[in-house]
PDB file of C-alpha atoms and ligand atoms in Angstrom:
ATOM      1  CA  UNK A   1      -3.933  10.886 -12.655  1.00 94.00           C
ATOM      2  CA  UNK A   2      -7.248   9.322 -11.698  1.00 96.00           C
ATOM      3  CA  UNK A   3      -9.500  10.346  -8.847  1.00 98.00           C
ATOM      4  CA  UNK A   4     -12.122   7.955  -7.491  1.00 97.00           C
ATOM      5  CA  UNK A   5     -14.566   8.385  -4.641  1.00 98.00           C
ATOM      6  CA  UNK A   6     -15.659   5.376  -2.647  1.00 98.00           C
ATOM      7  CA  UNK A   7     -18.475   5.211  -0.129  1.00 98.00           C
ATOM      8  CA  UNK A   8     -17.782   1.827   1.479  1.00 98.00           C
ATOM      9  CA  UNK A   9     -14.663  -0.084   2.594  1.00 97.00           C
ATOM     10  CA  UNK A  10     -15.513  -2.736  -0.036  1.00 98.00           C
ATOM     11  CA  UNK A  11     -15.319  -0.128  -2.791  1.00 98.00           C
ATOM     12  CA  UNK A  12     -11.863   0.891  -1.573  1.00 98.00           C
ATOM     13  CA  UNK A  13     -10.796  -2.775  -1.683  1.00 98.00           C
ATOM     14  CA  UNK A  14     -12.191  -2.960  -5.240  1.00 98.00           C
ATOM     15  CA  UNK A  15     -10.200   0.126  -6.244  1.00 98.00           C
ATOM     16  CA  UNK A  16      -6.977  -1.555  -5.065  1.00 98.00           C
ATOM     17  CA  UNK A  17      -7.977  -4.725  -6.881  1.00 98.00           C
ATOM     18  CA  UNK A  18      -8.500  -2.833 -10.147  1.00 98.00           C
ATOM     19  CA  UNK A  19      -5.108  -1.137  -9.860  1.00 98.00           C
ATOM     20  CA  UNK A  20      -3.222  -4.379  -9.101  1.00 98.00           C
ATOM     21  CA  UNK A  21      -4.721  -6.044 -12.164  1.00 98.00           C
ATOM     22  CA  UNK A  22      -2.967  -3.433 -14.320  1.00 97.00           C
ATOM     23  CA  UNK A  23       0.426  -3.884 -12.590  1.00 97.00           C
ATOM     24  CA  UNK A  24       3.266  -6.227 -13.466  1.00 95.00           C
ATOM     25  CA  UNK A  25       6.003  -7.619 -11.214  1.00 95.00           C
ATOM     26  CA  UNK A  26       8.529  -4.878 -10.417  1.00 94.00           C
ATOM     27  CA  UNK A  27       5.878  -2.246  -9.714  1.00 95.00           C
ATOM     28  CA  UNK A  28       5.867  -0.215  -6.506  1.00 95.00           C
ATOM     29  CA  UNK A  29       2.821   1.485  -5.008  1.00 97.00           C
ATOM     30  CA  UNK A  30       3.495   4.299  -2.517  1.00 97.00           C
ATOM     31  CA  UNK A  31       0.479   4.912  -0.280  1.00 97.00           C
ATOM     32  CA  UNK A  32      -0.210   7.967   1.809  1.00 97.00           C
ATOM     33  CA  UNK A  33      -3.155   9.267   3.780  1.00 96.00           C
ATOM     34  CA  UNK A  34      -4.235   9.787   7.370  1.00 92.00           C
ATOM     35  CA  UNK A  35      -4.937   7.129   9.941  1.00 92.00           C
ATOM     36  CA  UNK A  36      -8.194   5.403   9.026  1.00 94.00           C
ATOM     37  CA  UNK A  37      -8.174   6.702   5.468  1.00 96.00           C
ATOM     38  CA  UNK A  38      -8.339   3.145   4.129  1.00 96.00           C
ATOM     39  CA  UNK A  39      -4.739   2.372   3.192  1.00 95.00           C
ATOM     40  CA  UNK A  40      -4.843  -1.143   4.617  1.00 92.00           C
ATOM     41  CA  UNK A  41      -8.154  -1.830   2.826  1.00 95.00           C
ATOM     42  CA  UNK A  42      -6.558  -0.644  -0.405  1.00 97.00           C
ATOM     43  CA  UNK A  43      -3.600  -3.027   0.190  1.00 96.00           C
ATOM     44  CA  UNK A  44      -6.100  -5.837   0.768  1.00 96.00           C
ATOM     45  CA  UNK A  45      -7.439  -5.059  -2.707  1.00 97.00           C
ATOM     46  CA  UNK A  46      -3.960  -5.044  -4.232  1.00 97.00           C
ATOM     47  CA  UNK A  47      -3.310  -8.538  -2.853  1.00 97.00           C
ATOM     48  CA  UNK A  48      -6.742  -9.729  -4.035  1.00 97.00           C
ATOM     49  CA  UNK A  49      -6.047  -8.276  -7.494  1.00 98.00           C
ATOM     50  CA  UNK A  50      -3.136 -10.684  -7.810  1.00 97.00           C
ATOM     51  CA  UNK A  51      -5.454 -13.469  -6.616  1.00 97.00           C
ATOM     52  CA  UNK A  52      -3.817 -13.675  -3.181  1.00 95.00           C
ATOM     53  CA  UNK A  53      -5.867 -15.518  -0.598  1.00 90.00           C
ATOM     54  CA  UNK A  54      -4.514 -14.005   2.609  1.00 81.00           C
ATOM     55  CA  UNK A  55      -6.218 -10.769   3.710  1.00 78.00           C
ATOM     56  CA  UNK A  56      -3.795  -7.901   4.299  1.00 76.00           C
ATOM     57  CA  UNK A  57      -3.626  -6.526   7.820  1.00 74.00           C
ATOM     58  CA  UNK A  58      -1.630  -3.732   9.413  1.00 68.00           C
ATOM     59  CA  UNK A  59       1.645  -5.419  10.348  1.00 61.00           C
ATOM     60  CA  UNK A  60       1.897  -4.472  14.021  1.00 62.00           C
ATOM     61  CA  UNK A  61       5.455  -5.332  14.874  1.00 67.00           C
ATOM     62  CA  UNK A  62       6.851  -6.253  11.486  1.00 78.00           C
ATOM     63  CA  UNK A  63       7.915  -3.593   9.050  1.00 88.00           C
ATOM     64  CA  UNK A  64       7.645  -5.959   6.125  1.00 92.00           C
ATOM     65  CA  UNK A  65       5.077  -8.621   5.408  1.00 91.00           C
ATOM     66  CA  UNK A  66       5.071 -10.841   2.336  1.00 92.00           C
ATOM     67  CA  UNK A  67       1.842 -12.158   0.798  1.00 93.00           C
ATOM     68  CA  UNK A  68       2.289 -15.002  -1.623  1.00 94.00           C
ATOM     69  CA  UNK A  69       0.056 -14.846  -4.676  1.00 96.00           C
ATOM     70  CA  UNK A  70      -0.135 -16.795  -7.946  1.00 95.00           C
ATOM     71  CA  UNK A  71       1.235 -13.732  -9.772  1.00 95.00           C
ATOM     72  CA  UNK A  72       4.225 -13.317  -7.450  1.00 94.00           C
ATOM     73  CA  UNK A  73       4.902 -11.964  -3.982  1.00 95.00           C
ATOM     74  CA  UNK A  74       3.321  -8.796  -2.663  1.00 95.00           C
ATOM     75  CA  UNK A  75       5.667  -7.080  -0.202  1.00 94.00           C
ATOM     76  CA  UNK A  76       3.781  -4.833   2.207  1.00 93.00           C
ATOM     77  CA  UNK A  77       5.944  -2.312   4.020  1.00 93.00           C
ATOM     78  CA  UNK A  78       4.193  -0.319   6.739  1.00 92.00           C
ATOM     79  CA  UNK A  79       6.323   2.635   7.827  1.00 93.00           C
ATOM     80  CA  UNK A  80       3.900   3.874  10.516  1.00 91.00           C
ATOM     81  CA  UNK A  81       6.100   2.753  13.389  1.00 90.00           C
ATOM     82  CA  UNK A  82       9.456   2.911  11.593  1.00 93.00           C
ATOM     83  CA  UNK A  83      12.025   4.977  13.493  1.00 93.00           C
ATOM     84  CA  UNK A  84      14.434   5.759  10.682  1.00 95.00           C
ATOM     85  CA  UNK A  85      15.074   5.296   6.991  1.00 94.00           C
ATOM     86  CA  UNK A  86      18.071   3.141   7.960  1.00 94.00           C
ATOM     87  CA  UNK A  87      15.843   0.740   9.865  1.00 94.00           C
ATOM     88  CA  UNK A  88      13.534   0.379   6.860  1.00 93.00           C
ATOM     89  CA  UNK A  89      16.437   0.005   4.482  1.00 93.00           C
ATOM     90  CA  UNK A  90      17.918  -2.774   6.633  1.00 93.00           C
ATOM     91  CA  UNK A  91      14.630  -4.667   6.580  1.00 91.00           C
ATOM     92  CA  UNK A  92      13.769  -4.237   2.914  1.00 93.00           C
ATOM     93  CA  UNK A  93      16.692  -3.034   0.792  1.00 91.00           C
ATOM     94  CA  UNK A  94      16.352  -5.919  -1.686  1.00 90.00           C
ATOM     95  CA  UNK A  95      12.698  -5.125  -2.353  1.00 89.00           C
ATOM     96  CA  UNK A  96      13.228  -1.349  -2.486  1.00 88.00           C
ATOM     97  CA  UNK A  97      16.352  -1.356  -4.612  1.00 84.00           C
ATOM     98  CA  UNK A  98      15.372  -3.976  -7.155  1.00 77.00           C
ATOM     99  CA  UNK A  99      11.665  -4.516  -6.826  1.00 75.00           C
ATOM    100  CA  UNK A 100      10.320  -7.869  -7.870  1.00 85.00           C
ATOM    101  CA  UNK A 101       6.772  -8.855  -7.242  1.00 94.00           C
ATOM    102  CA  UNK A 102       4.623  -5.938  -6.118  1.00 96.00           C
ATOM    103  CA  UNK A 103       6.072  -3.618  -3.478  1.00 96.00           C
ATOM    104  CA  UNK A 104       3.549  -1.617  -1.469  1.00 95.00           C
ATOM    105  CA  UNK A 105       4.783   1.090   0.869  1.00 95.00           C
ATOM    106  CA  UNK A 106       2.158   2.237   3.375  1.00 94.00           C
ATOM    107  CA  UNK A 107       2.896   5.621   5.053  1.00 94.00           C
ATOM    108  CA  UNK A 108       5.351   6.221   2.172  1.00 94.00           C
ATOM    109  CA  UNK A 109       5.409   9.962   2.922  1.00 94.00           C
ATOM    110  CA  UNK A 110       7.140   9.324   6.275  1.00 94.00           C
ATOM    111  CA  UNK A 111      10.379   8.494   4.422  1.00 95.00           C
ATOM    112  CA  UNK A 112       9.986   9.789   0.861  1.00 93.00           C
ATOM    113  CA  UNK A 113      13.675   9.176   0.163  1.00 93.00           C
ATOM    114  CA  UNK A 114      12.985   5.433   0.344  1.00 93.00           C
ATOM    115  CA  UNK A 115      10.328   5.376  -2.356  1.00 92.00           C
ATOM    116  CA  UNK A 116      11.717   4.011  -5.623  1.00 90.00           C
ATOM    117  CA  UNK A 117      11.556   6.368  -8.603  1.00 89.00           C
ATOM    118  CA  UNK A 118       8.674   5.348 -10.821  1.00 92.00           C
ATOM    119  CA  UNK A 119       6.493   4.307  -7.908  1.00 95.00           C
ATOM    120  CA  UNK A 120       2.768   4.782  -8.429  1.00 97.00           C
ATOM    121  CA  UNK A 121       1.575   7.256  -5.834  1.00 97.00           C
ATOM    122  CA  UNK A 122      -1.791   6.685  -4.243  1.00 98.00           C
ATOM    123  CA  UNK A 123      -3.295   9.131  -1.770  1.00 98.00           C
ATOM    124  CA  UNK A 124      -6.401   8.373   0.261  1.00 98.00           C
ATOM    125  CA  UNK A 125      -8.317  11.205   1.880  1.00 98.00           C
ATOM    126  CA  UNK A 126     -11.360  11.339   4.141  1.00 98.00           C
ATOM    127  CA  UNK A 127     -14.213  12.856   2.125  1.00 97.00           C
ATOM    128  CA  UNK A 128     -17.085  12.801   4.626  1.00 93.00           C
ATOM    129  CA  UNK A 129     -18.895  10.061   6.497  1.00 92.00           C
ATOM    130  CA  UNK A 130     -17.845   6.713   4.987  1.00 95.00           C
ATOM    131  CA  UNK A 131     -16.461   8.408   1.900  1.00 98.00           C
ATOM    132  CA  UNK A 132     -12.879   8.391   0.691  1.00 98.00           C
ATOM    133  CA  UNK A 133     -11.189  10.161  -2.220  1.00 98.00           C
ATOM    134  CA  UNK A 134      -8.490   8.052  -3.861  1.00 98.00           C
ATOM    135  CA  UNK A 135      -6.001   9.789  -6.147  1.00 98.00           C
ATOM    136  CA  UNK A 136      -3.743   7.576  -8.235  1.00 98.00           C
ATOM    137  CA  UNK A 137      -0.734   9.116  -9.988  1.00 95.00           C
ATOM    138  CA  UNK A 138       1.803   7.168 -11.969  1.00 81.00           C
TER     139      UNK A 138
HETATM  140  P1  ADP B 201      -5.469   2.974   7.342  1.00 90.23           P
HETATM  141  O1  ADP B 201      -4.646   1.777   6.983  1.00 90.23           O
HETATM  142  O2  ADP B 201      -5.348   4.107   6.341  1.00 90.23           O
HETATM  143  O3  ADP B 201      -5.240   3.460   8.749  1.00 90.23           O
HETATM  144  P2  ADP B 201      -7.697   1.126   7.384  1.00 90.23           P
HETATM  145  O4  ADP B 201      -7.900   0.563   6.024  1.00 90.23           O
HETATM  146  O5  ADP B 201      -6.987   0.293   8.407  1.00 90.23           O
HETATM  147  O6  ADP B 201      -7.004   2.570   7.255  1.00 90.23           O
HETATM  148  O7  ADP B 201      -9.097   1.512   8.026  1.00 90.23           O
HETATM  149  C1  ADP B 201     -10.073   2.305   7.379  1.00 90.23           C
HETATM  150  C2  ADP B 201     -11.273   2.443   8.314  1.00 90.23           C
HETATM  151  O8  ADP B 201     -12.260   3.312   7.746  1.00 90.23           O
HETATM  152  C3  ADP B 201     -11.963   1.103   8.555  1.00 90.23           C
HETATM  153  O9  ADP B 201     -12.449   1.087   9.864  1.00 90.23           O
HETATM  154  C4  ADP B 201     -13.104   1.137   7.539  1.00 90.23           C
HETATM  155  O10 ADP B 201     -14.199   0.343   7.934  1.00 90.23           O
HETATM  156  C5  ADP B 201     -13.475   2.607   7.540  1.00 90.23           C
HETATM  157  N1  ADP B 201     -14.066   3.091   6.274  1.00 90.23           N
HETATM  158  C6  ADP B 201     -15.235   3.733   6.156  1.00 90.23           C
HETATM  159  N2  ADP B 201     -15.499   4.059   4.889  1.00 90.23           N
HETATM  160  C7  ADP B 201     -14.460   3.604   4.153  1.00 90.23           C
HETATM  161  C8  ADP B 201     -14.158   3.652   2.747  1.00 90.23           C
HETATM  162  N3  ADP B 201     -14.963   4.252   1.846  1.00 90.23           N
HETATM  163  N4  ADP B 201     -12.994   3.091   2.358  1.00 90.23           N
HETATM  164  C9  ADP B 201     -12.168   2.509   3.264  1.00 90.23           C
HETATM  165  N5  ADP B 201     -12.386   2.453   4.588  1.00 90.23           N
HETATM  166  C10 ADP B 201     -13.528   2.987   5.039  1.00 90.23           C
HETATM  167 MG1   MG B 202      -3.033   0.809   7.903  1.00 90.23          MG
END
């Protein structure tokens, strides 16, 4: 387990970038933390860590967004608006059951039963003005 504190959004992006550089295709990152904790910034770092060019955003109406990178696809699942595990499963069973590329599940704690065993759990917490505590467990 590693705990990091960041004091700017850029440092949270860098933390995601550092993690992604240690991950191989087939890895899954399960993200949790309150609204505004920095999950989407962390995902932006994950994509950048695989040298992806497209900045990650919060997918508003899509459950699943794919970022193409030179190291393989990054699949970003955002469960914030998901209504049921069945809905998520229907949209992303291939990625969840047999991960290839990097699978990132934002709001993973909404449907813990969907998170593949072996996923790397990352929790982001507010730690004061502009500060965030990032706990990474694998
Ligand atoms: P989430 O996806 O968890 O809702 P976002 O990444 O979309 O969070 O937004 C995080 C918000 O918090 C942004 O407005 C960002 O500018 C702000 N922020 C302030 N400090 C930090 C920090 N240290 N790390 C990440 N975001 C931060
Ligand atoms: Mg978000």
